[in-house]
Tab-separated table of C-alpha atoms and ligand atoms in Angstrom:
chain	number	residue	atom	x	y	z
X	1	MET	CA	54.206	-21.050	-22.111
X	2	LEU	CA	53.201	-24.651	-21.652
X	3	ARG	CA	54.612	-25.728	-25.067
X	4	THR	CA	58.124	-25.315	-26.573
X	5	HIS	CA	56.819	-26.009	-30.059
X	6	TYR	CA	53.760	-26.097	-32.208
X	7	VAL	CA	53.500	-29.247	-34.263
X	8	ALA	CA	54.188	-27.421	-37.444
X	9	ASP	CA	57.365	-25.867	-36.007
X	10	VAL	CA	58.990	-29.163	-35.358
X	11	GLY	CA	61.601	-29.757	-38.107
X	12	GLU	CA	65.030	-31.193	-38.780
X	13	LYS	CA	66.611	-29.058	-36.038
X	14	GLU	CA	64.389	-30.702	-33.435
X	15	GLN	CA	65.281	-34.320	-34.244
X	16	GLY	CA	67.058	-35.895	-31.304
X	17	THR	CA	66.118	-33.018	-28.964
X	18	GLU	CA	63.406	-32.798	-26.358
X	19	VAL	CA	60.266	-30.876	-27.179
X	20	THR	CA	57.051	-30.118	-25.313
X	21	LEU	CA	53.971	-30.200	-27.381
X	22	ALA	CA	50.415	-29.286	-25.969
X	23	GLY	CA	47.031	-29.768	-27.453
X	24	TRP	CA	44.020	-32.131	-27.804
X	25	ILE	CA	44.330	-35.905	-27.980
X	26	GLU	CA	42.453	-36.636	-31.171
X	27	ASP	CA	42.987	-40.351	-31.428
X	28	ILE	CA	44.419	-43.139	-29.329
X	29	ARG	CA	45.451	-46.457	-30.781
X	30	ASN	CA	46.487	-48.904	-28.045
X	31	LEU	CA	48.064	-52.069	-29.574
X	32	GLY	CA	48.895	-53.587	-26.113
X	33	GLY	CA	52.662	-53.072	-25.948
X	34	ILE	CA	52.751	-49.867	-27.980
X	35	ALA	CA	50.274	-46.977	-28.335
X	36	PHE	CA	50.023	-44.259	-30.945
X	37	LEU	CA	48.337	-41.052	-30.062
X	38	LEU	CA	47.565	-38.071	-32.231
X	39	LEU	CA	48.025	-34.723	-30.619
X	40	ARG	CA	46.349	-31.755	-32.389
X	41	ASP	CA	47.213	-28.118	-31.979
X	42	LYS	CA	46.281	-25.197	-34.107
X	43	THR	CA	49.018	-25.933	-36.698
X	44	GLY	CA	48.426	-29.676	-37.241
X	45	ARG	CA	48.741	-33.101	-35.797
X	46	GLY	CA	51.773	-34.896	-34.417
X	47	GLN	CA	52.310	-38.530	-33.301
X	48	LEU	CA	53.117	-39.474	-29.819
X	49	THR	CA	54.557	-43.100	-29.685
X	50	CYS	CA	54.449	-44.730	-26.293
X	51	ILE	CA	56.156	-48.026	-25.590
X	52	LYS	CA	54.744	-49.797	-22.533
X	53	LYS	CA	57.813	-51.417	-21.228
X	54	GLU	CA	59.928	-48.285	-21.557
X	55	ALA	CA	57.503	-46.069	-19.686
X	56	PRO	CA	54.720	-48.065	-18.084
X	57	ASP	CA	53.211	-45.167	-16.002
X	58	ILE	CA	53.028	-42.772	-18.933
X	59	PHE	CA	51.643	-45.598	-21.089
X	60	GLU	CA	48.856	-46.034	-18.587
X	61	SER	CA	48.020	-42.352	-18.224
X	62	LEU	CA	48.075	-41.583	-22.001
X	63	THR	CA	46.076	-44.693	-23.074
X	64	GLY	CA	43.550	-44.047	-20.254
X	65	LEU	CA	42.731	-40.595	-21.579
X	66	THR	CA	39.421	-39.743	-23.152
X	67	ARG	CA	39.521	-38.430	-26.711
X	68	GLU	CA	39.759	-34.529	-26.929
X	69	SER	CA	41.433	-34.336	-23.510
X	70	VAL	CA	44.088	-31.627	-23.287
X	71	VAL	CA	47.623	-32.442	-22.504
X	72	ALA	CA	51.183	-31.166	-22.419
X	73	VAL	CA	53.689	-33.844	-23.420
X	74	THR	CA	57.476	-33.657	-23.179
X	75	GLY	CA	59.915	-36.112	-24.738
X	76	PRO	CA	62.548	-36.595	-27.434
X	77	CYS	CA	61.597	-36.213	-31.043
X	78	GLN	CA	62.830	-38.752	-33.448
X	79	LYS	CA	62.594	-39.386	-37.207
X	80	ASN	CA	60.197	-41.999	-38.351
X	81	GLU	CA	59.462	-42.392	-42.080
X	82	ARG	CA	56.278	-44.210	-41.508
X	83	VAL	CA	54.587	-41.224	-39.742
X	84	ARG	CA	52.936	-38.636	-41.890
X	85	ASN	CA	55.091	-35.664	-40.835
X	86	GLY	CA	58.202	-37.857	-40.587
X	87	TRP	CA	58.804	-37.709	-36.841
X	88	GLU	CA	57.268	-38.819	-33.589
X	89	VAL	CA	57.640	-37.793	-29.970
X	90	LEU	CA	58.369	-40.355	-27.281
X	91	PRO	CA	56.597	-39.002	-24.206
X	92	ARG	CA	58.668	-38.837	-21.034
X	93	ARG	CA	56.540	-36.405	-19.007
X	94	VAL	CA	52.744	-35.881	-19.411
X	95	THR	CA	50.603	-33.293	-17.762
X	96	VAL	CA	46.935	-33.806	-18.214
X	97	LEU	CA	45.493	-30.189	-18.435
X	98	SER	CA	41.867	-31.075	-18.924
X	99	THR	CA	39.961	-34.223	-19.135
X	100	ALA	CA	37.198	-34.452	-21.753
X	101	ASP	CA	33.892	-36.040	-20.898
X	102	ALA	CA	32.729	-39.045	-22.853
X	103	PRO	CA	30.936	-39.473	-25.070
X	104	LEU	CA	31.700	-36.392	-27.092
X	105	PRO	CA	28.649	-34.341	-28.292
X	106	MET	CA	29.988	-34.657	-31.810
X	107	GLY	CA	33.108	-36.088	-33.565
X	108	VAL	CA	35.956	-33.947	-34.556
X	109	ALA	CA	38.143	-36.216	-36.768
X	110	ASP	CA	35.447	-38.601	-38.031
X	111	LYS	CA	34.015	-37.808	-41.385
X	112	VAL	CA	30.505	-38.690	-40.223
X	113	ASN	CA	27.925	-36.129	-41.239
X	114	VAL	CA	26.471	-34.297	-38.312
X	115	ASP	CA	23.472	-32.153	-38.871
X	116	PHE	CA	23.935	-28.402	-38.898
X	117	ASP	CA	21.972	-27.710	-35.698
X	118	THR	CA	24.107	-30.242	-33.750
X	119	ARG	CA	27.189	-28.536	-35.088
X	120	LEU	CA	25.892	-25.120	-34.102
X	121	ASP	CA	24.700	-26.321	-30.648
X	122	ASN	CA	28.303	-27.541	-30.154
X	123	ARG	CA	30.085	-24.854	-32.031
X	124	PHE	CA	33.168	-24.999	-29.781
X	125	MET	CA	33.627	-28.615	-30.913
X	126	ASP	CA	32.672	-27.908	-34.486
X	127	LEU	CA	35.390	-25.293	-34.676
X	128	ARG	CA	37.934	-27.900	-33.855
X	129	ARG	CA	37.496	-29.259	-37.325
X	130	ASP	CA	39.920	-28.108	-39.980
X	131	GLU	CA	37.449	-27.284	-42.593
X	132	VAL	CA	35.394	-25.188	-40.191
X	133	GLN	CA	38.422	-23.355	-38.853
X	134	ALA	CA	39.561	-22.752	-42.416
X	135	VAL	CA	36.479	-20.486	-43.022
X	136	PHE	CA	37.418	-18.284	-40.123
X	137	ARG	CA	41.178	-18.146	-41.027
X	138	ILE	CA	40.166	-17.020	-44.531
X	139	ARG	CA	37.741	-14.550	-43.045
X	140	ASP	CA	40.570	-13.044	-40.977
X	141	THR	CA	42.665	-12.670	-44.125
X	142	PHE	CA	39.745	-11.041	-45.958
X	143	ILE	CA	39.218	-8.408	-43.324
X	144	ALA	CA	42.908	-7.726	-42.810
X	145	ALA	CA	43.409	-7.406	-46.593
X	146	ALA	CA	40.366	-5.165	-47.007
X	147	ALA	CA	41.583	-2.978	-44.055
X	148	SER	CA	45.070	-2.835	-45.551
X	149	PHE	CA	43.747	-1.866	-48.942
X	150	LEU	CA	41.493	0.909	-47.494
X	151	ALA	CA	44.277	2.216	-45.283
X	152	GLY	CA	46.489	2.457	-48.460
X	153	GLN	CA	43.675	4.500	-49.997
X	154	GLY	CA	43.642	6.972	-47.045
X	155	PHE	CA	40.680	5.500	-45.244
X	156	LEU	CA	40.419	5.788	-41.448
X	157	GLN	CA	38.935	2.960	-39.397
X	158	VAL	CA	36.049	4.155	-37.165
X	159	HIS	CA	33.533	2.677	-34.848
X	160	THR	CA	30.032	4.217	-34.655
X	161	PRO	CA	27.257	3.597	-32.088
X	162	LYS	CA	25.146	0.432	-32.230
X	163	ILE	CA	22.428	1.894	-29.997
X	164	THR	CA	20.392	4.621	-31.463
X	165	ARG	CA	17.135	6.554	-31.446
X	166	ALA	CA	16.626	6.797	-35.169
X	167	SER	CA	16.585	3.882	-37.485
X	168	PRO	CA	18.094	4.442	-40.937
X	169	GLU	CA	15.991	2.340	-43.268
X	170	GLY	CA	12.487	2.779	-41.773
X	171	GLY	CA	10.883	1.440	-38.735
X	172	THR	CA	9.818	-2.184	-39.243
X	173	GLU	CA	13.070	-4.259	-39.279
X	174	VAL	CA	14.702	-3.038	-36.130
X	175	PHE	CA	15.217	-4.550	-32.731
X	176	ARG	CA	13.809	-2.277	-30.048
X	177	ILE	CA	15.526	-2.176	-26.696
X	178	ASP	CA	14.730	-0.649	-23.365
X	179	TYR	CA	17.198	2.185	-22.817
X	180	PHE	CA	16.693	3.277	-19.223
X	181	GLY	CA	12.906	3.285	-19.766
X	182	ARG	CA	13.123	4.904	-23.184
X	183	ASP	CA	12.781	3.175	-26.587
X	184	ALA	CA	16.013	2.744	-28.446
X	185	TYR	CA	17.072	0.600	-31.340
X	186	LEU	CA	19.984	-1.574	-32.405
X	187	VAL	CA	21.358	-0.083	-35.588
X	188	GLN	CA	20.622	-1.751	-38.874
X	189	SER	CA	23.833	-0.344	-40.231
X	190	PRO	CA	26.260	2.588	-39.598
X	191	GLN	CA	24.649	4.447	-42.517
X	192	LEU	CA	23.576	7.647	-40.733
X	193	TYR	CA	26.737	7.934	-38.659
X	194	LYS	CA	29.211	7.319	-41.399
X	195	GLN	CA	27.378	9.986	-43.450
X	196	MET	CA	27.515	12.434	-40.479
X	197	LEU	CA	31.288	11.800	-40.466
X	198	MET	CA	31.534	13.240	-43.950
X	199	ALA	CA	30.757	16.609	-42.401
X	200	THR	CA	33.801	16.477	-40.238
X	201	GLY	CA	36.685	16.550	-42.781
X	202	LEU	CA	37.824	13.026	-42.062
X	203	ASP	CA	36.845	12.442	-45.691
X	204	ARG	CA	37.420	8.711	-46.011
X	205	VAL	CA	36.266	6.317	-43.293
X	206	TYR	CA	35.423	2.564	-42.990
X	207	GLU	CA	34.050	0.476	-40.257
X	208	VAL	CA	33.878	-3.280	-39.727
X	209	ALA	CA	30.417	-2.955	-38.457
X	210	TRP	CA	27.618	-4.863	-36.931
X	211	TYR	CA	24.191	-4.966	-38.581
X	212	PHE	CA	21.146	-5.856	-36.482
X	213	ARG	CA	18.143	-6.489	-38.645
X	214	ALA	CA	14.842	-7.969	-37.337
X	215	GLU	CA	14.056	-9.285	-40.809
X	216	SER	CA	11.681	-12.204	-40.288
X	217	HIS	CA	12.696	-14.147	-43.418
X	218	ASP	CA	14.469	-17.419	-42.969
X	219	THR	CA	16.875	-17.790	-45.853
X	220	THR	CA	20.418	-19.266	-46.374
X	221	ARG	CA	21.760	-15.700	-47.049
X	222	HIS	CA	20.386	-13.573	-44.245
X	223	LEU	CA	21.353	-13.304	-40.564
X	224	ASN	CA	19.699	-11.157	-37.913
X	225	GLU	CA	23.072	-10.184	-36.623
X	226	SER	CA	25.758	-9.867	-39.235
X	227	THR	CA	29.035	-7.971	-39.937
X	228	ALA	CA	29.811	-5.720	-42.833
X	229	LEU	CA	32.492	-3.610	-44.322
X	230	ASP	CA	31.006	-0.156	-44.494
X	231	VAL	CA	32.803	2.539	-46.452
X	232	GLU	CA	31.989	6.279	-46.942
X	233	MET	CA	33.990	8.873	-48.861
X	234	ALA	CA	33.646	12.550	-49.511
X	235	PHE	CA	34.357	14.854	-52.466
X	236	ILE	CA	33.420	12.327	-55.006
X	237	ASP	CA	32.552	13.105	-58.567
X	238	SER	CA	29.949	10.422	-58.798
X	239	GLU	CA	29.118	6.922	-57.608
X	240	GLU	CA	31.829	5.650	-60.024
X	241	ASP	CA	34.507	6.733	-57.449
X	242	VAL	CA	32.746	4.629	-54.879
X	243	MET	CA	32.563	1.680	-57.233
X	244	ALA	CA	36.271	1.831	-57.863
X	245	VAL	CA	36.869	1.409	-54.116
X	246	ALA	CA	34.355	-1.381	-53.892
X	247	GLU	CA	36.000	-3.391	-56.686
X	248	GLY	CA	39.431	-2.618	-55.371
X	249	VAL	CA	38.596	-4.017	-51.918
X	250	VAL	CA	37.153	-7.221	-53.463
X	251	HIS	CA	40.040	-7.684	-55.837
X	252	ALA	CA	42.759	-6.978	-53.130
X	253	SER	CA	41.229	-9.253	-50.655
X	254	LEU	CA	40.624	-12.108	-53.101
X	255	GLU	CA	44.300	-11.856	-54.137
X	256	ALA	CA	45.342	-11.972	-50.479
X	257	MET	CA	43.086	-14.915	-49.705
X	258	ALA	CA	44.422	-16.901	-52.703
X	259	ALA	CA	48.053	-16.132	-51.765
X	260	GLU	CA	47.881	-16.613	-48.093
X	261	ARG	CA	45.227	-19.280	-47.556
X	262	ALA	CA	45.969	-21.885	-50.175
X	263	GLU	CA	45.856	-24.655	-47.583
X	264	GLU	CA	42.518	-23.526	-46.189
X	265	LEU	CA	41.040	-23.134	-49.639
X	266	ALA	CA	42.172	-26.695	-50.499
X	267	LEU	CA	40.383	-28.001	-47.419
X	268	LEU	CA	37.210	-26.375	-48.685
X	269	ASN	CA	37.797	-27.585	-52.221
X	270	VAL	CA	37.669	-23.995	-53.499
X	271	GLU	CA	39.724	-22.666	-56.342
X	272	LEU	CA	39.593	-18.913	-55.912
X	273	GLU	CA	39.694	-17.052	-59.137
X	274	VAL	CA	40.833	-13.404	-58.778
X	275	PRO	CA	38.686	-11.396	-61.208
X	276	ARG	CA	40.192	-8.853	-63.528
X	277	LEU	CA	39.618	-5.156	-62.839
X	278	PRO	CA	37.489	-3.293	-63.656
X	279	PHE	CA	34.344	-5.441	-62.975
X	280	PRO	CA	31.702	-5.267	-65.624
X	281	ARG	CA	28.891	-2.798	-65.111
X	282	ILE	CA	25.362	-3.304	-66.404
X	283	THR	CA	22.489	-0.866	-65.792
X	284	TYR	CA	19.322	-1.829	-63.993
X	285	ASP	CA	17.415	-1.405	-67.341
X	286	ARG	CA	19.716	-3.978	-68.962
X	287	ALA	CA	19.263	-6.387	-65.934
X	288	VAL	CA	15.460	-6.003	-66.355
X	289	GLU	CA	15.808	-6.870	-70.038
X	290	MET	CA	17.701	-10.041	-68.986
X	291	VAL	CA	14.946	-10.921	-66.507
X	292	ALA	CA	12.218	-10.146	-69.011
X	293	GLU	CA	13.628	-12.984	-71.223
X	294	GLU	CA	12.576	-15.407	-68.602
X	295	LYS	CA	9.683	-13.913	-66.754
X	296	ASP	CA	7.310	-10.945	-66.379
X	297	PHE	CA	8.847	-8.224	-64.318
X	298	THR	CA	7.524	-4.795	-63.461
X	299	TRP	CA	10.073	-2.051	-64.032
X	300	GLY	CA	10.836	-0.213	-60.961
X	301	GLN	CA	10.885	-2.925	-58.306
X	302	ASP	CA	14.094	-3.940	-56.692
X	303	LEU	CA	15.484	-7.216	-58.118
X	304	GLY	CA	14.539	-10.109	-55.870
X	305	THR	CA	16.502	-13.362	-55.265
X	306	GLU	CA	15.091	-15.079	-58.317
X	307	GLU	CA	15.747	-12.127	-60.623
X	308	GLU	CA	19.299	-11.694	-59.239
X	309	LYS	CA	20.024	-15.352	-60.038
X	310	MET	CA	18.681	-14.902	-63.575
X	311	VAL	CA	21.065	-12.019	-64.185
X	312	GLY	CA	23.912	-13.918	-62.574
X	313	ARG	CA	23.542	-16.844	-64.973
X	314	LYS	CA	23.689	-14.506	-67.941
X	315	MET	CA	26.814	-12.669	-66.721
X	316	GLU	CA	30.184	-14.140	-67.645
X	317	ALA	CA	32.165	-12.494	-64.941
X	318	PRO	CA	31.738	-13.749	-61.338
X	319	PHE	CA	31.652	-10.193	-59.994
X	320	TYR	CA	29.680	-7.377	-61.629
X	321	PHE	CA	27.926	-4.109	-60.839
X	322	ILE	CA	24.255	-3.293	-61.487
X	323	THR	CA	23.994	0.498	-61.740
X	324	LYS	CA	21.343	3.218	-62.096
X	325	TYR	CA	18.448	1.855	-60.116
X	326	PRO	CA	15.011	3.453	-60.148
X	327	LEU	CA	14.813	5.894	-57.276
X	328	GLU	CA	11.963	3.979	-55.591
X	329	ALA	CA	14.187	0.843	-55.285
X	330	LYS	CA	16.845	2.663	-53.307
X	331	PRO	CA	16.725	4.192	-49.775
X	332	PHE	CA	15.833	7.795	-49.169
X	333	TYR	CA	19.402	9.031	-48.973
X	334	ALA	CA	20.439	7.841	-52.452
X	335	MET	CA	21.148	10.761	-54.857
X	336	PRO	CA	18.616	11.079	-57.661
X	337	ASP	CA	19.849	11.483	-61.208
X	338	ASP	CA	19.342	14.695	-63.115
X	339	ASP	CA	15.760	13.898	-64.094
X	340	GLY	CA	14.931	12.619	-60.727
X	341	ARG	CA	13.796	9.182	-61.972
X	342	MET	CA	16.873	7.079	-61.298
X	343	ALA	CA	19.121	6.833	-58.299
X	344	ARG	CA	22.846	7.041	-58.435
X	345	GLY	CA	22.988	3.719	-56.615
X	346	PHE	CA	24.587	0.436	-57.484
X	347	ASP	CA	24.667	-3.156	-56.202
X	348	LEU	CA	27.745	-5.341	-56.483
X	349	ALA	CA	26.853	-8.996	-57.162
X	350	CYS	CA	28.662	-12.239	-57.098
X	351	ARG	CA	27.157	-14.955	-59.337
X	352	GLY	CA	23.629	-13.771	-58.817
X	353	THR	CA	23.782	-12.762	-55.187
X	354	GLU	CA	24.044	-9.164	-53.922
X	355	ILE	CA	27.200	-8.696	-51.821
X	356	ALA	CA	27.176	-4.936	-51.616
X	357	SER	CA	25.055	-1.909	-52.043
X	358	GLY	CA	26.198	1.632	-52.460
X	359	ALA	CA	25.434	5.039	-53.870
X	360	GLN	CA	26.295	8.598	-54.158
X	361	ARG	CA	24.199	10.197	-51.270
X	362	ILE	CA	22.171	13.356	-51.161
X	363	HIS	CA	24.260	16.067	-49.515
X	364	ASP	CA	21.642	18.867	-49.829
X	365	PRO	CA	19.625	18.950	-46.563
X	366	ALA	CA	16.478	20.466	-48.339
X	367	LEU	CA	16.511	17.610	-50.876
X	368	LEU	CA	17.103	15.064	-48.127
X	369	GLU	CA	14.122	16.340	-46.138
X	370	LYS	CA	11.973	16.427	-49.321
X	371	ARG	CA	12.784	12.733	-50.004
X	372	LEU	CA	11.994	11.732	-46.397
X	373	ARG	CA	8.556	13.458	-46.669
X	374	GLN	CA	7.908	11.831	-50.070
X	375	LEU	CA	8.446	8.473	-48.479
X	376	ASP	CA	6.233	9.322	-45.513
X	377	MET	CA	9.059	9.009	-43.103
X	378	ASN	CA	9.106	11.020	-39.881
X	379	VAL	CA	11.555	13.898	-40.381
X	380	ASP	CA	11.791	14.566	-36.642
X	381	ASN	CA	13.371	11.191	-36.146
X	382	PHE	CA	16.284	12.297	-38.302
X	383	ALA	CA	16.861	15.718	-36.706
X	384	ASP	CA	20.476	14.948	-35.555
X	385	TYR	CA	21.371	13.486	-38.983
X	386	LEU	CA	19.805	16.286	-40.874
X	387	ARG	CA	21.570	18.887	-38.697
X	388	SER	CA	24.962	17.547	-39.761
X	389	PHE	CA	24.049	18.566	-43.401
X	390	ARG	CA	23.389	22.198	-42.617
X	391	TYR	CA	26.783	23.522	-41.747
X	392	GLY	CA	28.973	22.335	-44.713
X	393	MET	CA	28.469	18.864	-46.083
X	394	PRO	CA	30.485	17.819	-49.142
X	395	PRO	CA	29.241	15.493	-51.874
X	396	HIS	CA	29.847	11.986	-50.703
X	397	GLY	CA	28.997	8.297	-51.287
X	398	GLY	CA	29.762	4.871	-49.887
X	399	PHE	CA	28.839	1.287	-49.786
X	400	GLY	CA	28.103	-1.511	-47.337
X	401	SER	CA	29.199	-5.090	-48.019
X	402	GLY	CA	28.158	-8.046	-45.859
X	403	ILE	CA	31.249	-9.970	-44.673
X	404	GLU	CA	29.429	-13.300	-44.350
X	405	ARG	CA	27.535	-12.754	-47.596
X	406	PHE	CA	30.785	-12.105	-49.447
X	407	LEU	CA	32.569	-15.112	-47.910
X	408	MET	CA	29.647	-17.460	-48.480
X	409	GLU	CA	29.667	-16.573	-52.247
X	410	ALA	CA	33.534	-16.439	-52.649
X	411	LEU	CA	33.868	-19.866	-50.955
X	412	HIS	CA	30.837	-21.406	-52.452
X	413	LEU	CA	29.406	-22.291	-49.017
X	414	GLY	CA	25.682	-23.000	-49.207
X	415	ASN	CA	24.648	-21.293	-46.005
X	416	ILE	CA	25.633	-17.887	-44.618
X	417	ARG	CA	25.681	-19.415	-41.124
X	418	GLU	CA	28.979	-21.214	-42.056
X	419	CYS	CA	30.693	-17.777	-42.120
X	420	ILE	CA	29.826	-16.419	-38.676
X	421	LEU	CA	30.906	-18.023	-35.409
X	422	PHE	CA	27.630	-17.997	-33.523
X	423	PRO	CA	24.816	-17.315	-36.004
X	424	ARG	CA	21.750	-15.304	-34.879
X	425	ASP	CA	18.603	-16.143	-36.752
X	426	GLN	CA	14.917	-16.290	-35.965
X	427	LYS	CA	15.349	-19.612	-34.282
X	428	ARG	CA	18.730	-19.220	-32.663
X	429	ILE	CA	20.011	-16.922	-29.994
X	430	SER	CA	22.227	-19.388	-28.223
X	431	PRO	CA	24.934	-20.396	-27.840
B	1	LIG	P1	19.287	-8.179	-49.480
B	1	LIG	O1	18.507	-7.589	-50.644
B	1	LIG	O2	20.289	-9.131	-49.917
B	1	LIG	O3	18.479	-8.675	-48.292
B	1	LIG	P2	19.714	-5.510	-48.667
B	1	LIG	O4	19.675	-4.811	-49.940
B	1	LIG	O5	18.513	-5.416	-47.762
B	1	LIG	O6	20.157	-7.005	-48.851
B	1	LIG	P3	21.663	-3.538	-47.761
B	1	LIG	O7	20.902	-2.742	-46.828
B	1	LIG	O8	21.956	-3.120	-49.174
B	1	LIG	O9	20.983	-4.976	-47.767
B	1	LIG	O10	23.054	-4.029	-47.039
B	1	LIG	C1	24.256	-4.057	-47.587
B	1	LIG	C2	24.925	-5.437	-47.755
B	1	LIG	O11	24.825	-6.061	-46.473
B	1	LIG	C3	24.171	-6.399	-48.573
B	1	LIG	O12	24.572	-6.279	-49.877
B	1	LIG	C4	24.591	-7.698	-47.988
B	1	LIG	O13	25.729	-8.104	-48.435
B	1	LIG	C5	24.631	-7.499	-46.497
B	1	LIG	N1	23.385	-7.777	-45.787
B	1	LIG	C6	22.192	-7.095	-45.769
B	1	LIG	N2	21.366	-7.663	-44.979
B	1	LIG	C7	21.894	-8.817	-44.488
B	1	LIG	C8	21.447	-9.908	-43.638
B	1	LIG	N3	20.248	-9.876	-43.139
B	1	LIG	N4	22.346	-10.889	-43.321
B	1	LIG	C9	23.532	-10.823	-43.912
B	1	LIG	N5	24.100	-9.901	-44.696
B	1	LIG	C10	23.241	-8.893	-45.046
B	2	LIG	MG1	21.152	-3.766	-50.948
C-alpha cells in the first residue's frame, strides 16, 4: 500500500520514526521560510511542516501544489504541542499522485454555504466533507446493525429481481423499460417476490432492496430510486408479530448508531435518543380523532403528510405505530379483519413521518383474487404470484422501511436527498 499509516493511527509509538501518509492536501500555508500543509485522509487531518532551507526541493513541490491534490508523503514524525493532534510530519520524500485542477468546483474545508444543486452536481467533492461523509458512515452502521439484528432472529438475506412483468401496487407509478422488445417494469418494491418466498419454507427473509417509483411528486421525503429494508415472515399469529420485529430493528440500529457513531452524530449536531420498547400503538381511528381536533377529515382515507404531522405533534414518543387501517387505505394484499372493514396493516412513524408500512398479508388465493377484482386490477398480471399461493402458503406478514426516510428522520436532516449518494428525482438523473 502507498501509506504506512492513516492519520488517526499515528500515536506515541510513531514519534521519532518515519511514516508515510497519503491523502488530499486540504490547505497550504506558505510563510516564506516555512510552510504548513494539512493532509486529509479518511480518518482525519495531519500537519506536514516543511522548512525551506532543510529541504528546498520538497518545499517547492509541496507549496506549488493545488489544493485537493493527492500525495504520498514520507518523513519523520515528531511531537509538536502547538498542532491539534500533537504531532507533525517533516516531509523527506513526496510523490504527487494526482494534481487537482483549479479552481475547485466547490470548497471542501471552507464553511461557505454552497447550494444543494452545486453539491449534488459535484457529489464526489461534497462527499469529502466530514459532515456529508458522516451520514453515510451512520447509514452503514444502520444497515449492518439491522442485518445483524435480523440474522439473530433467524432471517435470511435474499435478493429478488428488479425487472418484472407485473407491478405490485398498480400500474401508474412504475418505470416501464424495453425488455428485448417486450414491456417490463422496474419493481416498486420486492413485495410480490418476498411473499412468494413465504411458500418455500425459508420462513423469514429480508432484503436491502431498491424501490423504483415513478411518483411525480417533488417533496423532501420522496425519491424516485430509493433503498429499503424489506422483511417478510411466515407462521405469524397476527401483524403484532411483524411489529415486534419492526420495532426491534429500529431499536437495535439506533442503539448501534449511538454507540458506534458518536463522532459522526456530533458532526451533525444530533443527539440520538434510543426509544424504549415497545413503541406506543394507536389505532387509525384514534389518529383520525387527533386529526379531527384540527381539521375536517373523511374517515377511510390514508393519512396524508399534513395529517401525519398533526398526529406526530400529539404523540409523546418519537416512534409509534398506527394500526388497524381501513381496508381501502391499504394495498390489495393486506389481510382484512374479521368483519372485512379494516386491514391488519400498520404504519411505523417517526415524529409525524411514515418510515415503514407493514401488514399481515392475505394467504388464501381465493380471497386474494377477490380483492384484486374488487379493486379492478388485472388478475392475469398476477398469475405467477397467485400460483405460489395454491400449493401450500402459510399465514405471513412483513414490512418495508425506507432507509433514506428513516435516516432523514433519525438524523433530523431536512431533505431525503442528503441520505442517498446520488439522488434520483424528477429533475436529476446525473451524476
Ligand atoms: P408515503 O406515503 O410516505 O409516500 P408509501 O405509503 O407510498 O409512502 P410504502 O409503499 O408503504 O410507501 O413503502 C414503504 C416505505 O418505503 C415507506 O414507509 C417509506 O419509508 C419508504 N418509501 C416509500 N416511497 C418512497 C419514496 N418515493 N422515496 C423514499 N422512500 C420511500
Ligand atoms: Mg406506506
